[in-house]
Short mmCIF file of C-alpha atoms and ligand atoms in Angstrom, two decimals:
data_model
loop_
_atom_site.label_atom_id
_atom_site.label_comp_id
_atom_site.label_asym_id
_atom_site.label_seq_id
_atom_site.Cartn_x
_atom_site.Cartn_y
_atom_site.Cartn_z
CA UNK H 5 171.98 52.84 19.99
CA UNK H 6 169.89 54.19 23.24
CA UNK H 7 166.32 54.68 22.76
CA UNK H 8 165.26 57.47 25.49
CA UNK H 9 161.69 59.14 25.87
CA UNK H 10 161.76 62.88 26.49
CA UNK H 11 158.80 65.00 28.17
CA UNK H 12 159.52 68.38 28.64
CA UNK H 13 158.47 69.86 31.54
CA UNK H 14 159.39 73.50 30.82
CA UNK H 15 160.62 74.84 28.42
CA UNK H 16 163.69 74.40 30.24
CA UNK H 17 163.50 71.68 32.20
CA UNK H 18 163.06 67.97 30.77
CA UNK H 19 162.51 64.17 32.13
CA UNK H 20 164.03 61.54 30.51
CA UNK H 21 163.56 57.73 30.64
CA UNK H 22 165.50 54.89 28.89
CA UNK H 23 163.62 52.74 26.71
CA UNK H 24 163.79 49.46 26.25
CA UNK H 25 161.50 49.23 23.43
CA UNK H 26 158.66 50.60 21.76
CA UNK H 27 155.98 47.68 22.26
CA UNK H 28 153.13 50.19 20.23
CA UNK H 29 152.78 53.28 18.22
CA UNK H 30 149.19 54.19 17.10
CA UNK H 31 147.21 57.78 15.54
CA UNK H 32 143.52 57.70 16.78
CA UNK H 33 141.39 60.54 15.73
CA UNK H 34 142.06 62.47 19.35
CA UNK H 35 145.86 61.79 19.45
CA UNK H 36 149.01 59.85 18.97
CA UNK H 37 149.27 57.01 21.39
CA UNK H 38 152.52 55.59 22.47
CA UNK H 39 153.58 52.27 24.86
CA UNK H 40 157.18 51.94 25.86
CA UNK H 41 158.67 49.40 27.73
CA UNK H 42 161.46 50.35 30.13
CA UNK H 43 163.99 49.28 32.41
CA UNK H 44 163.13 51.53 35.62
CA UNK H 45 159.46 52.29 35.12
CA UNK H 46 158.26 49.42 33.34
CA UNK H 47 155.87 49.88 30.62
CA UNK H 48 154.70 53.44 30.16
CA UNK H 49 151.41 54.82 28.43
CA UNK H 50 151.98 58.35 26.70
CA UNK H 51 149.37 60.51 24.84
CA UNK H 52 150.98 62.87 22.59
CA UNK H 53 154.29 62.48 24.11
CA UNK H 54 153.00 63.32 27.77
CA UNK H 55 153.02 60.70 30.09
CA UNK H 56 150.21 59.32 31.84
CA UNK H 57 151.02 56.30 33.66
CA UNK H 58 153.82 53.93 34.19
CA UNK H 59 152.85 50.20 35.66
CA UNK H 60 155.62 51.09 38.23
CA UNK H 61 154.05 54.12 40.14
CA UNK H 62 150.37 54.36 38.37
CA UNK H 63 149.18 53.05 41.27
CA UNK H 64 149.99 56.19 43.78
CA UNK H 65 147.77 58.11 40.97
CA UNK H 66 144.90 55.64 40.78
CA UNK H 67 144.56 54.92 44.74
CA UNK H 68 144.75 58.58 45.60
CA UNK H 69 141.54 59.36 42.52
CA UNK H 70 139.29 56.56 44.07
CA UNK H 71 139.92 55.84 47.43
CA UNK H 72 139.90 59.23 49.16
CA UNK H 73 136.42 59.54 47.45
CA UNK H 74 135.59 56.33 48.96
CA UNK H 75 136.19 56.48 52.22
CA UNK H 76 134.10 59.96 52.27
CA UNK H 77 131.33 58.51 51.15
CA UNK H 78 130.53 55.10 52.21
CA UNK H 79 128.67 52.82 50.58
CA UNK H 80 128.10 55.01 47.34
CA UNK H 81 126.40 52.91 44.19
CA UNK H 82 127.08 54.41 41.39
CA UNK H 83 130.08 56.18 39.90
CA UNK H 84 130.98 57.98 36.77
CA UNK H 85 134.66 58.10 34.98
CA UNK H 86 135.67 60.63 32.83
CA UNK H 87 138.71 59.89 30.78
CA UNK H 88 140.56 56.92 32.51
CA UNK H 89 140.73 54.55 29.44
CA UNK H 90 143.85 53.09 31.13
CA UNK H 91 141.29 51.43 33.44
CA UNK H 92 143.31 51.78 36.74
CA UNK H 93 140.56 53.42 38.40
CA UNK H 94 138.23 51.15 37.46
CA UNK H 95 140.30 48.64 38.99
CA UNK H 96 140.69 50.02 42.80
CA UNK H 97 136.38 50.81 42.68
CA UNK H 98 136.24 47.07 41.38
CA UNK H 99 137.47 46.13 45.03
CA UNK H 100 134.11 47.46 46.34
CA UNK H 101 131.12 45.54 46.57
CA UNK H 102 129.17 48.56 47.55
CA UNK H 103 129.56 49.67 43.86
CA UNK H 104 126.59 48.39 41.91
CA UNK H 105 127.65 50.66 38.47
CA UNK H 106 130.55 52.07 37.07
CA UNK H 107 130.13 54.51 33.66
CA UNK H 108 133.36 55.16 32.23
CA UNK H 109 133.23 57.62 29.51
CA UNK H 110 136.24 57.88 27.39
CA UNK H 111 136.35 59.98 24.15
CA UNK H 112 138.95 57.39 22.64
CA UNK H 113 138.35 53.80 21.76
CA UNK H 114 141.95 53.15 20.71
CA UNK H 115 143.33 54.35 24.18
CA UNK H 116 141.10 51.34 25.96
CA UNK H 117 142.52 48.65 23.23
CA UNK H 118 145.67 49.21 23.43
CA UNK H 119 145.71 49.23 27.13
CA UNK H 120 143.75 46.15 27.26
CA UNK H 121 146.48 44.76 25.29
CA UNK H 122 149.43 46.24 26.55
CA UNK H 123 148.73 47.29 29.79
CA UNK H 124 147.02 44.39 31.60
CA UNK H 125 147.52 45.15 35.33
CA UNK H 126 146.16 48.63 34.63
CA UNK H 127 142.95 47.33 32.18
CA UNK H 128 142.46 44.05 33.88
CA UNK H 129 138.94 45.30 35.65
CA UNK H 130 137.70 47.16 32.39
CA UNK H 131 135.62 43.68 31.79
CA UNK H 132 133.71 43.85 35.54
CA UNK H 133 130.21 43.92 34.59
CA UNK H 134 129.40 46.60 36.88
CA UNK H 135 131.44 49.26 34.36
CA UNK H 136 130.03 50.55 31.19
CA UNK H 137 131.99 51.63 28.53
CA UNK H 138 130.62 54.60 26.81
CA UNK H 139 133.23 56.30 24.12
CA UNK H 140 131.95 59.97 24.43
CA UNK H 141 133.21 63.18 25.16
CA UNK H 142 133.15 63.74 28.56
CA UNK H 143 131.99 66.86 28.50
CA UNK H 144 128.79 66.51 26.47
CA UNK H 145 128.00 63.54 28.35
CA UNK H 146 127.65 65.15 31.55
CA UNK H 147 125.11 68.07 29.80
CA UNK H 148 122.48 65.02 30.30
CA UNK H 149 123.27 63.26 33.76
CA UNK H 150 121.01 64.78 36.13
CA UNK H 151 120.88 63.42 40.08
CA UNK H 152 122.36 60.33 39.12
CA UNK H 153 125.67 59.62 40.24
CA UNK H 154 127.27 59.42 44.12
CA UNK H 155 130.86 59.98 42.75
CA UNK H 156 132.39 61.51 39.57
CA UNK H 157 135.71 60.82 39.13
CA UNK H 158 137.80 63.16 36.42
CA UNK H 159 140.38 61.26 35.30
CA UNK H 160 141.68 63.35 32.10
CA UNK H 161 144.69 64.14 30.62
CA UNK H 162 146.18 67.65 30.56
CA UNK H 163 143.87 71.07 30.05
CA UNK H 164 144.89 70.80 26.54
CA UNK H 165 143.76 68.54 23.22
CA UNK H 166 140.90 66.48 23.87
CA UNK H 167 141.05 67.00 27.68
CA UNK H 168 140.52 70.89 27.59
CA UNK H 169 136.89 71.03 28.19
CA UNK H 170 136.96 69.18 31.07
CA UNK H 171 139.18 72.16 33.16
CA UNK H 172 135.31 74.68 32.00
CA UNK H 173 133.31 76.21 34.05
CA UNK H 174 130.29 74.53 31.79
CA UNK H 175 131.77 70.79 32.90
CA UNK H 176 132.11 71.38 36.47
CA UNK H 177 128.66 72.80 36.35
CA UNK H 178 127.05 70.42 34.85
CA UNK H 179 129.06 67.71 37.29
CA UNK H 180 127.28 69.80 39.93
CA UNK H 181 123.93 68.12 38.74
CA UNK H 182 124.63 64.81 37.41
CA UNK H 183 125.94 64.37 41.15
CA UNK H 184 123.25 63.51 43.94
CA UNK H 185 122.74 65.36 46.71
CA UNK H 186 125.40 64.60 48.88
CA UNK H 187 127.73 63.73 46.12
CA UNK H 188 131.33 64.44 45.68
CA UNK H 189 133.94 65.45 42.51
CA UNK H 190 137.45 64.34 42.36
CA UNK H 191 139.82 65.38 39.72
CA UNK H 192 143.34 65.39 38.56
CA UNK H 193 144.26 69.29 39.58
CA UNK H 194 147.95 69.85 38.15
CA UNK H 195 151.21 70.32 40.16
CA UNK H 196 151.57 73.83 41.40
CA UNK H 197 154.87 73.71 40.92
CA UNK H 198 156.17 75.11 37.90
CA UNK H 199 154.33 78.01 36.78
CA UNK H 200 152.31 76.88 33.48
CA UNK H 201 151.18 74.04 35.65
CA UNK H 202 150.35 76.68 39.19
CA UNK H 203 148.30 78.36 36.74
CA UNK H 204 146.20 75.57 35.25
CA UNK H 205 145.86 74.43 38.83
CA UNK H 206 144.51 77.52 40.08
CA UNK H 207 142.27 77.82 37.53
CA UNK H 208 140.53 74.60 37.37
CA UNK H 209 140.10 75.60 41.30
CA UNK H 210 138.34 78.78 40.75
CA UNK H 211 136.13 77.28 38.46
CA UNK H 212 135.59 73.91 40.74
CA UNK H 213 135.10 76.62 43.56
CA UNK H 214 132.77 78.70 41.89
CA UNK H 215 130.39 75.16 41.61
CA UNK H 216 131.00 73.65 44.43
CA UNK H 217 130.25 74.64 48.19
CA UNK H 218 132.96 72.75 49.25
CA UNK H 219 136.37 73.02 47.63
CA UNK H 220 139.22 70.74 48.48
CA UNK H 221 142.88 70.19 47.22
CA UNK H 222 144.89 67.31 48.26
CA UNK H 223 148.54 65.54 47.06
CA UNK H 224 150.31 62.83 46.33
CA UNK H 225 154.37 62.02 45.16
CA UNK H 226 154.12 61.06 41.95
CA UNK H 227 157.57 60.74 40.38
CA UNK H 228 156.99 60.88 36.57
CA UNK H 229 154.37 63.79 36.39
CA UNK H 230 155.99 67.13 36.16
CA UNK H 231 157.55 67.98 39.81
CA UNK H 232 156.51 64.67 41.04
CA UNK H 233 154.05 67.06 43.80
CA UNK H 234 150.92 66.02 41.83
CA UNK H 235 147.29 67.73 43.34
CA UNK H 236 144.07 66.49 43.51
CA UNK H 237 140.61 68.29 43.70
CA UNK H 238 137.78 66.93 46.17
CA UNK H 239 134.54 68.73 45.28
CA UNK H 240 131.47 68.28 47.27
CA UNK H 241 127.78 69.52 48.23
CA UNK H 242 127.76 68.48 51.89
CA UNK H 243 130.48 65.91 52.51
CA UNK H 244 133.58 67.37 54.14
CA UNK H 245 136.86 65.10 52.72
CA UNK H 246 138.19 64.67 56.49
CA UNK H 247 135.74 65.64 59.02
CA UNK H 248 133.33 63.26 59.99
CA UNK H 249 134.59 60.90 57.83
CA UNK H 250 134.16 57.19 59.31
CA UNK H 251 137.36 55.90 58.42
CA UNK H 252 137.51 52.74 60.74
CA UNK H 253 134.48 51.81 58.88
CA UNK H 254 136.51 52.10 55.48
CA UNK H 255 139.33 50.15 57.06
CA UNK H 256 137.06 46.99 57.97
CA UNK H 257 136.62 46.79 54.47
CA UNK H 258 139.50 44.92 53.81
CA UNK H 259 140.46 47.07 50.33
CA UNK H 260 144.03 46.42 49.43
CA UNK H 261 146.24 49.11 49.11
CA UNK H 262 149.73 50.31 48.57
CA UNK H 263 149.94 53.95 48.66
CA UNK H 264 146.29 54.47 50.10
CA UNK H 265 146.34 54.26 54.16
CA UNK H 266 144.16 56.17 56.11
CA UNK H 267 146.29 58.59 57.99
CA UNK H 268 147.54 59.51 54.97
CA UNK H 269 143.69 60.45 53.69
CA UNK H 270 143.89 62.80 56.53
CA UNK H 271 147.64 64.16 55.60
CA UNK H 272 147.03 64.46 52.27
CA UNK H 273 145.29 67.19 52.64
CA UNK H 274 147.80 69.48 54.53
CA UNK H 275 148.91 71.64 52.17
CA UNK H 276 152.88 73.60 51.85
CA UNK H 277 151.95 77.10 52.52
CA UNK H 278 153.05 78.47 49.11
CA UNK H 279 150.17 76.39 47.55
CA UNK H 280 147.41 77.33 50.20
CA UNK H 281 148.26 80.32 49.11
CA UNK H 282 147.76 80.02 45.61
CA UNK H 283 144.50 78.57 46.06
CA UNK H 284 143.09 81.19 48.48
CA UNK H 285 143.76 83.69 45.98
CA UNK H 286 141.34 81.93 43.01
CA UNK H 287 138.92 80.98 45.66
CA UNK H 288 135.74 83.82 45.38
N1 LIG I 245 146.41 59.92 34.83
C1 LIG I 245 146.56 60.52 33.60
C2 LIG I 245 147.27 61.81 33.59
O1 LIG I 245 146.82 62.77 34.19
O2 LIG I 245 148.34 61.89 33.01
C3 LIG I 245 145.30 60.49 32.82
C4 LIG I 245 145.23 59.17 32.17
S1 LIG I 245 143.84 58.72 31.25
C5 LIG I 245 144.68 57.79 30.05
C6 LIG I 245 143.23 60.16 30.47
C7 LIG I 245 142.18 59.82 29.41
O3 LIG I 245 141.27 60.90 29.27
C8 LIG I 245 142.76 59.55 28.03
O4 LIG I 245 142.59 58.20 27.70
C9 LIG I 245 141.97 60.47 27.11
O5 LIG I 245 141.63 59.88 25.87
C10 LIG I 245 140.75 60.79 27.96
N2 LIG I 245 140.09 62.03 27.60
C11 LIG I 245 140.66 63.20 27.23
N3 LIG I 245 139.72 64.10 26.96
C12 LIG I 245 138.52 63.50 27.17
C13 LIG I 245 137.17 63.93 27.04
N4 LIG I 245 136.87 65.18 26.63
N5 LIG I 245 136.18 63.05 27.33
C14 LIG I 245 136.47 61.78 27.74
N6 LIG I 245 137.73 61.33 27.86
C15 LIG I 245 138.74 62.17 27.58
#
């Protein structure tokens, strides 16, 4: 008998990939919390039957969230995750020895055990001890952070379930001021391509816009998100995401990458028309 998982990603469209085995199957209080392990992808982490990383192209996701940040802001200290239990941002910022604290606030406990478990290439940094576990909603953390981070870094699941306050108005707000003064916001922004997904997109970037002086979308090929033409938001108060960035200073640091390259910083943020468009007309 085959053993396939199955994500819609429309109603009418759906992506399917063959399963080995199931290597863990767990309720938490947030949601139900699934490991597969596969033939093509590897082992695969899904929350409520969506996906959310697979160890054979999570790292195009987790280079894109933290090193674009990065490289705009050299030398930054200290740096909050939201979400991002799998720990595979924590383990790109671990490569930095600029980094002298990492708060990773994750509403669900049983997410980080069972990816410390089953997911060790992924979870492998969560024990650096420069990062600080705190199992919190993300949202209600950030209501009492004030000047006190150089990076946030929103690494949530979907603008539904546990994840849907972190798409508000209120959240991006109150990123606004846990950030310092030059400080910059990256999130995971959607795909615009199908139209459920264009329209979450467009509204997390009104909202991030209506925050923010400067607003930023950038992309990356992810091949088991819907579309596989995955966004990203870069949010900041004074630091532009290309311009005037030193990037041969980033590049003498030595950080290992696969994805991650600096012209690619740069291209990433050319954008297809279509979706240019569909951000100019959310941006106030
Ligand atoms: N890269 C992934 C994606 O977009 O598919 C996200 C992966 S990461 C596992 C997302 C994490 O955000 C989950 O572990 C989830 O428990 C956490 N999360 C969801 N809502 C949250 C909230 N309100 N506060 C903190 N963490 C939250």
């Amino acid at each position: 008998m085959e053993l396939w998982f199955t994500e819609n990603h429309t109603p009418n469209v759906r992506f399917s990939i063959k399963v080995n085995r199931q290597l863990y199957s767990g309720e938490s209080e947030f949601q139900r919390i699934d490991i597969f392990q596969s033939e093509e992808f590897g082992r695969f982490l899904t929350l409520d039957g969506y996906m959310m990383l697979t160890e054979k192209d999570e790292f195009i996701y987790h280079e894109m969230i933290t090193h674009v940040p990065m490289c705009a802001f050299p030398g930054a200290k200290d740096i909050l995750i939201i979400g991002g239990g799998d720990g595979g941002a924590v383990r790109e910022l671990a490569q930095y020895d600029s980094i002298r604290q990492i708060d990773l606030v994750e509403i669900d406990e049983e997410v980080v055990k069972a990816c410390r478990e089953y997911l060790p290439s992924t979870a492998g940094k969560l024990d650096d001890p420069r990062v600080h576990i705190h199992y919190e909603d993300g949202l209600k953390f950030v209501r009492h952070a004030h000047d006190a981070y150089d990076i946030i870094i929103v690494d949530s699941t979907d603008p539904f379930g546990p994840g849907e306050g972190l798409f508000t108005k209120e959240f991006y707000g109150n990123c606004f001021k846990a950030l310092r003064e030059d400080g910059i916001m990256v999130n995971q922004h959607e795909s615009p391509f199908y139209p459920e997904d264009g329209y979450a997109m467009q509204r997390a970037h009104k909202r991030i816009a209506e925050s923010f002086p400067i607003c930023r979308v950038y992309q990356a090929h992810i091949p088991t998100y819907p579309s596989g033409h995955w966004l990203f938001g870069f949010a900041s108060k004074k630091r532009g995401p290309v311009e005037g960035v030193d990037f041969t200073r980033w590049k003498a640091l030595g950080i290992r990458t696969r994805y991650y390259n600096t012209q690619l910083h740069t291209g990433a943020f050319a954008l297809p028309n279509y979706v240019e468009e569909m951000l100019k007309d959310v941006e106030p």
